[in-house]
């Protein structure tokens, strides 16, 4: 009957000199095999993005170190573009940024349709913020809210069985939609 020497799992026998050489080259061989596999695997090629719509001067200028603008609202192409610009300026004006930096930060606020619009602009055609915002407003002008006039206030009437309190709330909300309302005129409307 053959007797097999039991190997204790905690203390395995030391490797022979030949095994030591094989073990030391194993990680290198494994890495080489992995590189060969990676080279053989066909990866889909990502299409190069089009040239940027910003001019070379804007592209060349880096954002100042440490500038982290967060919580900027996104514009997806469906809301009022002027309102988006107003919100953008309200947050970004606290930073002392160049025109080029404004352009770069502004394009990060675009999403969905608005981003698709920006990405299709011809290469190198935007050279300053004024140009970018004018094109932006022009393209999305269909979504701009038209300010209400004083004539709108004359259409607000108390509904049948509507408490005066609720009517006044609706009227005050309507007044806030009309810019530059004369207070004397308001008294005559009510």
Coordinates of N, CA and C in Angstrom, one line a residue:
X1 N 0.8 -1.2 0.0 CA 0.0 0.0 0.0 C 0.9 1.2 0.0
X2 N 0.6 2.1 -0.9 CA 1.4 3.3 -1.0 C 1.0 4.3 0.1
X3 N 2.0 5.0 0.5 CA 1.7 6.0 1.6 C 2.0 7.3 1.0
X4 N 1.0 8.2 1.0 CA 1.1 9.6 0.5 C 1.4 10.5 1.7
X5 N 2.3 11.4 1.5 CA 2.6 12.3 2.5 C 1.6 13.4 2.4
X6 N 1.0 13.7 3.5 CA -0.1 14.7 3.6 C 0.6 16.1 3.7
X7 N 0.1 16.9 2.9 CA 0.7 18.3 3.0 C -0.3 19.1 3.8
X8 N 0.3 19.8 4.7 CA -0.5 20.7 5.6 C -0.8 22.0 4.8
X9 N -2.1 22.4 4.8 CA -2.4 23.6 4.0 C -1.8 24.9 4.5
X10 N -1.4 24.9 5.7 CA -0.8 26.2 6.2 C 0.7 26.2 5.8
X11 N 1.3 25.1 5.9 CA 2.8 25.1 5.6 C 3.0 24.2 4.3
X12 N 2.8 24.7 3.1 CA 3.1 23.9 2.0 C 4.6 23.8 1.8
X13 N 5.1 22.7 1.1 CA 6.5 22.6 0.9 C 7.0 23.7 0.0
X14 N 8.3 24.1 0.3 CA 8.8 25.2 -0.5 C 9.0 24.8 -2.0
X15 N 8.8 25.7 -2.9 CA 8.9 25.4 -4.3 C 10.4 25.1 -4.7
X16 N 10.5 24.2 -5.7 CA 11.8 23.9 -6.2 C 12.4 25.1 -6.9
X17 N 13.7 25.1 -7.2 CA 14.3 26.2 -8.0 C 13.6 26.4 -9.3
X18 N 13.2 25.3 -10.0 CA 12.6 25.4 -11.3 C 11.2 26.0 -11.1
X19 N 10.4 25.6 -10.1 CA 9.1 26.1 -9.9 C 9.2 27.6 -9.5
X20 N 10.2 28.0 -8.8 CA 10.4 29.4 -8.4 C 10.5 30.3 -9.7
X21 N 11.3 29.8 -10.6 CA 11.5 30.6 -11.9 C 10.2 30.7 -12.7
X22 N 9.4 29.6 -12.7 CA 8.2 29.5 -13.4 C 7.2 30.5 -12.7
X23 N 7.1 30.5 -11.4 CA 6.2 31.4 -10.7 C 6.5 32.8 -10.9
X24 N 7.8 33.2 -10.9 CA 8.2 34.6 -11.0 C 7.9 35.1 -12.4
X25 N 7.9 34.2 -13.4 CA 7.6 34.7 -14.8 C 6.1 34.6 -15.1
X26 N 5.3 34.0 -14.2 CA 3.9 33.8 -14.4 C 3.1 35.1 -14.6
X27 N 3.3 36.1 -13.7 CA 2.6 37.4 -13.8 C 2.9 38.1 -15.1
X28 N 4.2 38.0 -15.6 CA 4.6 38.6 -16.8 C 3.9 38.0 -18.0
X29 N 3.9 36.6 -18.0 CA 3.2 35.9 -19.0 C 1.7 36.1 -19.0
X30 N 1.1 36.2 -17.9 CA -0.3 36.5 -17.8 C -0.6 37.9 -18.3
X31 N 0.2 38.9 -18.0 CA 0.0 40.2 -18.5 C 0.1 40.2 -20.0
X32 N 1.1 39.5 -20.6 CA 1.3 39.4 -22.0 C 0.1 38.8 -22.7
X33 N -0.4 37.7 -22.1 CA -1.6 37.0 -22.6 C -2.8 38.0 -22.6
X34 N -2.9 38.7 -21.6 CA -4.1 39.7 -21.5 C -4.0 40.7 -22.5
X35 N -2.7 41.2 -22.8 CA -2.6 42.2 -23.8 C -2.9 41.7 -25.2
X36 N -2.5 40.4 -25.5 CA -2.8 39.8 -26.7 C -4.4 39.7 -26.9
X37 N -5.1 39.3 -25.8 CA -6.5 39.2 -25.9 C -7.1 40.5 -26.2
X38 N -6.6 41.5 -25.5 CA -7.2 42.9 -25.7 C -7.0 43.4 -27.1
X39 N -5.8 43.0 -27.7 CA -5.6 43.4 -29.1 C -6.4 42.7 -30.1
X40 N -6.8 41.4 -29.7 CA -7.6 40.6 -30.6 C -9.1 41.0 -30.6
X41 N -9.5 41.5 -29.4 CA -11.0 41.8 -29.3 C -11.2 43.0 -30.1
X42 N -12.2 42.9 -31.0 CA -12.6 44.1 -31.8 C -13.5 45.0 -31.0
X43 N -13.1 46.2 -30.9 CA -13.8 47.2 -30.2 C -14.5 48.2 -31.2
X44 N -15.7 48.6 -31.0 CA -16.3 49.5 -31.9 C -15.5 50.8 -31.9
X45 N -15.3 51.3 -33.0 CA -14.6 52.6 -33.1 C -15.5 53.7 -32.8
X46 N -15.1 54.6 -32.0 CA -15.9 55.8 -31.6 C -15.6 56.8 -32.7
X47 N -16.7 57.3 -33.3 CA -16.5 58.3 -34.3 C -15.9 59.6 -33.7
X48 N -15.0 60.2 -34.4 CA -14.4 61.5 -34.0 C -15.5 62.5 -34.0
X49 N -15.6 63.3 -33.0 CA -16.6 64.4 -32.9 C -16.2 65.4 -33.9
X50 N -17.2 66.2 -34.4 CA -17.0 67.2 -35.3 C -16.1 68.3 -34.7
X51 N -15.6 69.1 -35.6 CA -14.8 70.2 -35.1 C -15.7 71.1 -34.2
X52 N -15.2 71.7 -33.2 CA -16.0 72.5 -32.3 C -16.5 73.8 -32.9
X53 N -17.7 74.2 -32.5 CA -18.3 75.4 -33.0 C -17.7 76.6 -32.5
X54 N -16.9 76.5 -31.4 CA -16.1 77.7 -30.9 C -14.9 78.0 -31.8
X55 N -14.6 79.3 -31.8 CA -13.4 79.7 -32.5 C -12.1 79.1 -31.8
X56 N -11.0 79.2 -32.5 CA -9.8 78.7 -32.0 C -9.4 79.4 -30.7
X57 N -9.7 80.7 -30.7 CA -9.3 81.6 -29.5 C -10.1 81.1 -28.3
X58 N -11.3 80.8 -28.4 CA -12.1 80.3 -27.3 C -11.6 78.9 -26.8
X59 N -11.4 78.1 -27.8 CA -10.9 76.7 -27.5 C -9.6 76.8 -26.7
X60 N -8.7 77.7 -27.2 CA -7.3 77.8 -26.6 C -7.3 78.3 -25.2
X61 N -8.3 79.1 -24.8 CA -8.3 79.6 -23.5 C -8.8 78.6 -22.4
X62 N -8.1 78.4 -21.4 CA -8.4 77.5 -20.4 C -9.3 78.2 -19.3
X63 N -10.1 77.4 -18.7 CA -10.9 78.0 -17.5 C -9.9 78.3 -16.4
X64 N -10.1 79.3 -15.6 CA -9.2 79.6 -14.5 C -9.1 78.4 -13.5
X65 N -8.0 78.2 -13.0 CA -7.8 77.1 -12.0 C -8.7 77.3 -10.8
X66 N -9.3 76.2 -10.4 CA -10.2 76.2 -9.2 C -11.6 76.7 -9.4
X67 N -11.9 77.1 -10.6 CA -13.3 77.5 -10.9 C -14.2 76.3 -11.0
X68 N -15.2 76.2 -10.1 CA -16.1 75.1 -10.1 C -17.5 75.7 -10.0
X69 N -18.1 75.8 -11.2 CA -19.5 76.3 -11.2 C -20.4 75.2 -11.1
X70 N -21.2 75.2 -10.1 CA -22.2 74.0 -9.9 C -23.6 74.6 -9.8
X71 N -24.5 73.7 -9.9 CA -26.0 74.0 -9.7 C -26.5 74.9 -10.8
X72 N -25.9 74.9 -12.0 CA -26.4 75.7 -13.1 C -27.6 74.9 -13.7
X73 N -28.7 75.6 -13.9 CA -29.9 74.9 -14.4 C -29.6 74.5 -15.9
X74 N -30.2 73.4 -16.3 CA -30.0 72.9 -17.6 C -31.2 73.4 -18.5
X75 N -30.9 73.6 -19.8 CA -31.9 74.0 -20.8 C -32.0 72.9 -21.8
X76 N -33.1 72.3 -22.0 CA -33.3 71.2 -22.9 C -34.0 71.6 -24.2
X77 N -34.2 72.9 -24.4 CA -34.8 73.4 -25.6 C -36.3 73.6 -25.6
X78 N -36.9 73.4 -24.4 CA -38.4 73.5 -24.3 C -38.9 74.7 -23.6
X79 N -38.1 75.2 -22.7 CA -38.5 76.4 -21.9 C -38.2 77.7 -22.5
X80 N -38.4 78.8 -21.8 CA -38.1 80.1 -22.3 C -36.5 80.3 -22.3
X81 N -35.9 80.6 -23.4 CA -34.5 80.7 -23.5 C -34.0 81.9 -22.8
X82 N -34.8 83.0 -22.7 CA -34.4 84.2 -22.0 C -34.3 84.0 -20.5
X83 N -35.3 83.2 -20.0 CA -35.3 82.8 -18.6 C -34.1 82.0 -18.3
X84 N -33.7 81.1 -19.2 CA -32.5 80.3 -18.9 C -31.2 81.2 -18.9
X85 N -31.1 82.2 -19.8 CA -30.0 83.1 -19.8 C -30.0 83.9 -18.6
X86 N -31.1 84.4 -18.1 CA -31.2 85.2 -16.9 C -30.7 84.4 -15.7
X87 N -31.1 83.1 -15.6 CA -30.7 82.3 -14.5 C -29.2 82.0 -14.6
X88 N -28.7 81.8 -15.8 CA -27.3 81.6 -16.1 C -26.4 82.8 -15.6
X89 N -26.8 84.0 -16.0 CA -26.1 85.2 -15.6 C -26.2 85.4 -14.1
X90 N -27.3 85.1 -13.5 CA -27.5 85.4 -12.1 C -26.5 84.5 -11.3
X91 N -26.2 83.3 -11.8 CA -25.2 82.5 -11.0 C -23.8 82.7 -11.4
X92 N -23.6 82.9 -12.7 CA -22.2 83.0 -13.2 C -21.5 84.4 -13.1
X93 N -22.4 85.4 -12.9 CA -21.8 86.8 -12.8 C -21.0 87.0 -11.5
X94 N -21.1 86.1 -10.6 CA -20.4 86.2 -9.3 C -18.9 85.8 -9.5
X95 N -18.6 85.2 -10.6 CA -17.2 84.8 -11.0 C -16.6 85.8 -11.9
X96 N -15.4 86.0 -11.8 CA -14.7 87.0 -12.7 C -14.1 86.2 -13.9
X97 N -15.0 85.9 -14.8 CA -14.5 85.0 -15.9 C -14.4 85.8 -17.2
X98 N -13.6 85.3 -18.1 CA -13.5 85.9 -19.5 C -14.7 85.5 -20.3
X99 N -14.8 86.2 -21.5 CA -15.8 85.9 -22.4 C -15.8 84.4 -22.9
X100 N -14.5 84.0 -23.1 CA -14.4 82.6 -23.6 C -14.8 81.6 -22.5
X101 N -14.5 81.9 -21.2 CA -14.9 81.0 -20.1 C -16.5 81.0 -20.0
X102 N -17.1 82.1 -20.2 CA -18.6 82.2 -20.2 C -19.1 81.3 -21.3
X103 N -18.5 81.3 -22.4 CA -19.0 80.5 -23.5 C -18.9 79.0 -23.2
X104 N -17.7 78.6 -22.6 CA -17.5 77.2 -22.3 C -18.4 76.7 -21.2
X105 N -18.7 77.6 -20.2 CA -19.6 77.2 -19.1 C -21.0 77.1 -19.6
X106 N -21.4 78.1 -20.5 CA -22.8 78.1 -21.0 C -23.1 76.9 -21.7
X107 N -22.2 76.4 -22.6 CA -22.5 75.2 -23.3 C -22.7 73.9 -22.5
X108 N -22.2 74.0 -21.2 CA -22.4 72.9 -20.3 C -23.8 72.9 -19.7
X109 N -24.5 74.0 -19.9 CA -25.9 74.0 -19.4 C -26.9 73.5 -20.4
X110 N -26.5 73.1 -21.5 CA -27.4 72.7 -22.6 C -27.6 71.2 -22.5
X111 N -28.8 70.7 -22.8 CA -29.1 69.3 -22.8 C -30.1 69.0 -23.9
X112 N -30.3 67.8 -24.2 CA -31.3 67.3 -25.2 C -31.3 68.1 -26.5
X113 N -32.4 68.7 -26.8 CA -32.5 69.4 -28.1 C -31.6 70.6 -28.2
X114 N -31.4 71.3 -27.1 CA -30.5 72.5 -27.1 C -29.1 72.0 -27.3
X115 N -28.6 70.9 -26.7 CA -27.3 70.4 -26.9 C -27.1 70.0 -28.4
X116 N -28.1 69.3 -28.9 CA -28.1 68.9 -30.3 C -28.0 70.1 -31.2
X117 N -28.7 71.2 -30.9 CA -28.6 72.4 -31.7 C -27.1 72.9 -31.7
X118 N -26.6 73.0 -30.5 CA -25.2 73.5 -30.3 C -24.2 72.7 -31.0
X119 N -24.4 71.4 -31.0 CA -23.4 70.5 -31.6 C -23.4 70.6 -33.1
X120 N -24.5 71.0 -33.7 CA -24.6 71.1 -35.2 C -24.2 72.4 -35.7
X121 N -23.9 73.4 -34.8 CA -23.4 74.7 -35.3 C -22.1 74.5 -36.2
X122 N -21.9 75.2 -37.2 CA -20.7 75.1 -38.1 C -19.5 75.3 -37.2
X123 N -18.4 74.6 -37.6 CA -17.2 74.7 -36.9 C -16.6 76.1 -36.9
X124 N -16.1 76.6 -35.7 CA -15.4 77.8 -35.6 C -16.3 79.1 -35.8
X125 N -17.6 78.9 -35.7 CA -18.5 80.1 -36.0 C -18.8 80.9 -34.8
X126 N -18.5 80.4 -33.6 CA -18.8 81.2 -32.4 C -17.5 81.8 -31.8
X127 N -17.4 83.1 -31.8 CA -16.2 83.7 -31.4 C -16.3 84.6 -30.1
X128 N -17.6 84.7 -29.6 CA -17.8 85.4 -28.4 C -19.1 85.1 -27.8
X129 N -19.3 85.5 -26.5 CA -20.6 85.2 -25.8 C -21.8 85.9 -26.5
X130 N -21.6 87.1 -26.9 CA -22.7 87.8 -27.5 C -23.3 87.0 -28.7
X131 N -22.3 86.6 -29.5 CA -22.7 85.8 -30.7 C -23.4 84.5 -30.3
X132 N -22.9 83.8 -29.3 CA -23.5 82.6 -28.9 C -24.9 82.8 -28.3
X133 N -25.1 83.8 -27.5 CA -26.4 84.0 -26.9 C -27.4 84.5 -27.9
X134 N -27.0 85.3 -28.9 CA -27.9 85.8 -29.9 C -28.4 84.6 -30.7
X135 N -27.5 83.7 -31.1 CA -27.9 82.6 -31.9 C -28.8 81.7 -31.1
X136 N -28.5 81.5 -29.8 CA -29.3 80.7 -28.9 C -30.7 81.3 -28.8
X137 N -30.8 82.6 -28.5 CA -32.1 83.2 -28.4 C -32.9 83.1 -29.7
X138 N -32.2 83.4 -30.8 CA -32.9 83.3 -32.1 C -33.4 81.9 -32.4
X139 N -32.6 80.9 -32.1 CA -33.1 79.6 -32.5 C -34.2 79.1 -31.6
X140 N -34.2 79.5 -30.3 CA -35.3 79.0 -29.4 C -36.3 80.1 -29.2
X141 N -36.4 81.1 -30.0 CA -37.3 82.2 -29.8 C -38.8 81.8 -29.8
X142 N -39.1 80.7 -30.4 CA -40.5 80.2 -30.4 C -41.0 79.9 -29.0
X143 N -40.0 79.6 -28.1 CA -40.4 79.2 -26.7 C -40.4 80.4 -25.8
X144 N -40.1 81.6 -26.3 CA -40.1 82.8 -25.4 C -41.5 83.2 -24.9
X145 N -41.6 83.5 -23.7 CA -42.8 84.0 -23.1 C -43.0 85.4 -23.5
X146 N -44.1 85.8 -24.0 CA -44.4 87.2 -24.3 C -45.0 87.8 -23.1
X147 N -44.4 88.9 -22.7 CA -44.8 89.6 -21.5 C -46.3 90.1 -21.6
X148 N -47.0 89.9 -20.6 CA -48.4 90.3 -20.6 C -48.5 91.9 -20.5
X149 N -49.6 92.4 -21.0 CA -49.8 93.9 -21.0 C -50.8 94.2 -20.0
X150 N -51.0 95.5 -19.7 CA -52.0 96.0 -18.8 C -53.4 95.5 -19.2
X151 N -53.6 95.4 -20.5 CA -54.9 95.0 -21.0 C -55.3 93.6 -20.5
X152 N -54.3 92.7 -20.2 CA -54.5 91.4 -19.6 C -55.2 91.5 -18.3
X153 N -54.9 92.5 -17.5 CA -55.5 92.7 -16.2 C -57.0 92.9 -16.3
X154 N -57.4 93.5 -17.3 CA -58.8 93.8 -17.5 C -59.6 92.5 -17.8
X155 N -58.9 91.4 -18.1 CA -59.6 90.2 -18.4 C -59.8 89.3 -17.1
X156 N -59.2 89.8 -16.0 CA -59.3 89.0 -14.7 C -60.6 89.5 -14.0
X157 N -61.6 88.6 -13.9 CA -62.8 88.9 -13.3 C -63.1 87.9 -12.1
X158 N -63.9 88.4 -11.2 CA -64.3 87.5 -10.1 C -65.3 86.5 -10.7
X159 N -65.0 85.2 -10.5 CA -65.9 84.2 -11.0 C -67.1 84.0 -10.1
X160 N -68.2 83.4 -10.7 CA -69.4 83.2 -9.9 C -69.1 82.3 -8.8
X161 N -69.5 82.7 -7.6 CA -69.3 82.0 -6.3 C -67.9 81.9 -5.9
X162 N -67.0 82.7 -6.5 CA -65.6 82.7 -6.1 C -65.5 83.7 -4.9
X163 N -64.9 83.3 -3.8 CA -64.7 84.2 -2.7 C -63.7 85.3 -3.1
X164 N -64.0 86.5 -2.6 CA -63.2 87.7 -2.9 C -61.7 87.4 -2.7
X165 N -61.4 86.7 -1.6 CA -60.0 86.3 -1.3 C -59.3 85.6 -2.5
X166 N -59.9 84.6 -3.0 CA -59.3 83.8 -4.1 C -59.2 84.7 -5.4
X167 N -60.2 85.5 -5.6 CA -60.2 86.4 -6.8 C -58.9 87.4 -6.6
X168 N -58.8 87.9 -5.5 CA -57.6 88.8 -5.2 C -56.3 88.1 -5.4
X169 N -56.2 86.9 -5.0 CA -55.0 86.1 -5.1 C -54.7 85.9 -6.6
X170 N -55.7 85.6 -7.4 CA -55.5 85.4 -8.9 C -55.1 86.8 -9.5
X171 N -55.7 87.8 -9.1 CA -55.4 89.1 -9.6 C -54.0 89.6 -9.3
X172 N -53.6 89.4 -8.1 CA -52.2 89.7 -7.7 C -51.2 88.9 -8.5
X173 N -51.5 87.6 -8.7 CA -50.6 86.8 -9.5 C -50.5 87.3 -10.9
X174 N -51.6 87.7 -11.5 CA -51.7 88.3 -12.8 C -50.9 89.6 -12.9
X175 N -51.0 90.4 -11.9 CA -50.2 91.7 -11.8 C -48.7 91.4 -11.9
X176 N -48.3 90.4 -11.3 CA -46.8 90.0 -11.3 C -46.4 89.6 -12.7
X177 N -47.3 89.2 -13.5 CA -46.9 88.9 -14.9 C -46.8 90.0 -15.8
X178 N -47.3 91.2 -15.4 CA -47.3 92.4 -16.2 C -46.1 93.3 -15.7
X179 N -45.2 93.6 -16.6 CA -44.1 94.5 -16.1 C -44.5 96.0 -16.1
X180 N -44.0 96.7 -15.1 CA -44.2 98.1 -15.0 C -45.6 98.5 -14.9
X181 N -46.3 98.0 -13.9 CA -47.7 98.4 -13.7 C -47.8 99.6 -12.9
X182 N -48.7 100.5 -13.3 CA -48.9 101.8 -12.6 C -49.9 101.4 -11.5
X183 N -49.5 101.8 -10.2 CA -50.4 101.4 -9.1 C -51.7 102.2 -9.1
X184 N -51.7 103.3 -9.6 CA -53.0 104.1 -9.7 C -54.0 103.4 -10.7
X185 N -53.4 102.8 -11.8 CA -54.2 102.1 -12.7 C -54.8 100.8 -12.1
X186 N -54.0 100.2 -11.3 CA -54.4 99.0 -10.6 C -55.7 99.3 -9.8
X187 N -55.7 100.4 -9.1 CA -56.8 100.7 -8.2 C -58.1 100.9 -9.1
X188 N -57.9 101.4 -10.3 CA -59.1 101.7 -11.1 C -59.6 100.4 -11.8
X189 N -58.7 99.4 -11.9 CA -59.1 98.1 -12.5 C -59.9 97.3 -11.5
X190 N -59.5 97.3 -10.3 CA -60.2 96.5 -9.3 C -61.5 97.2 -9.0

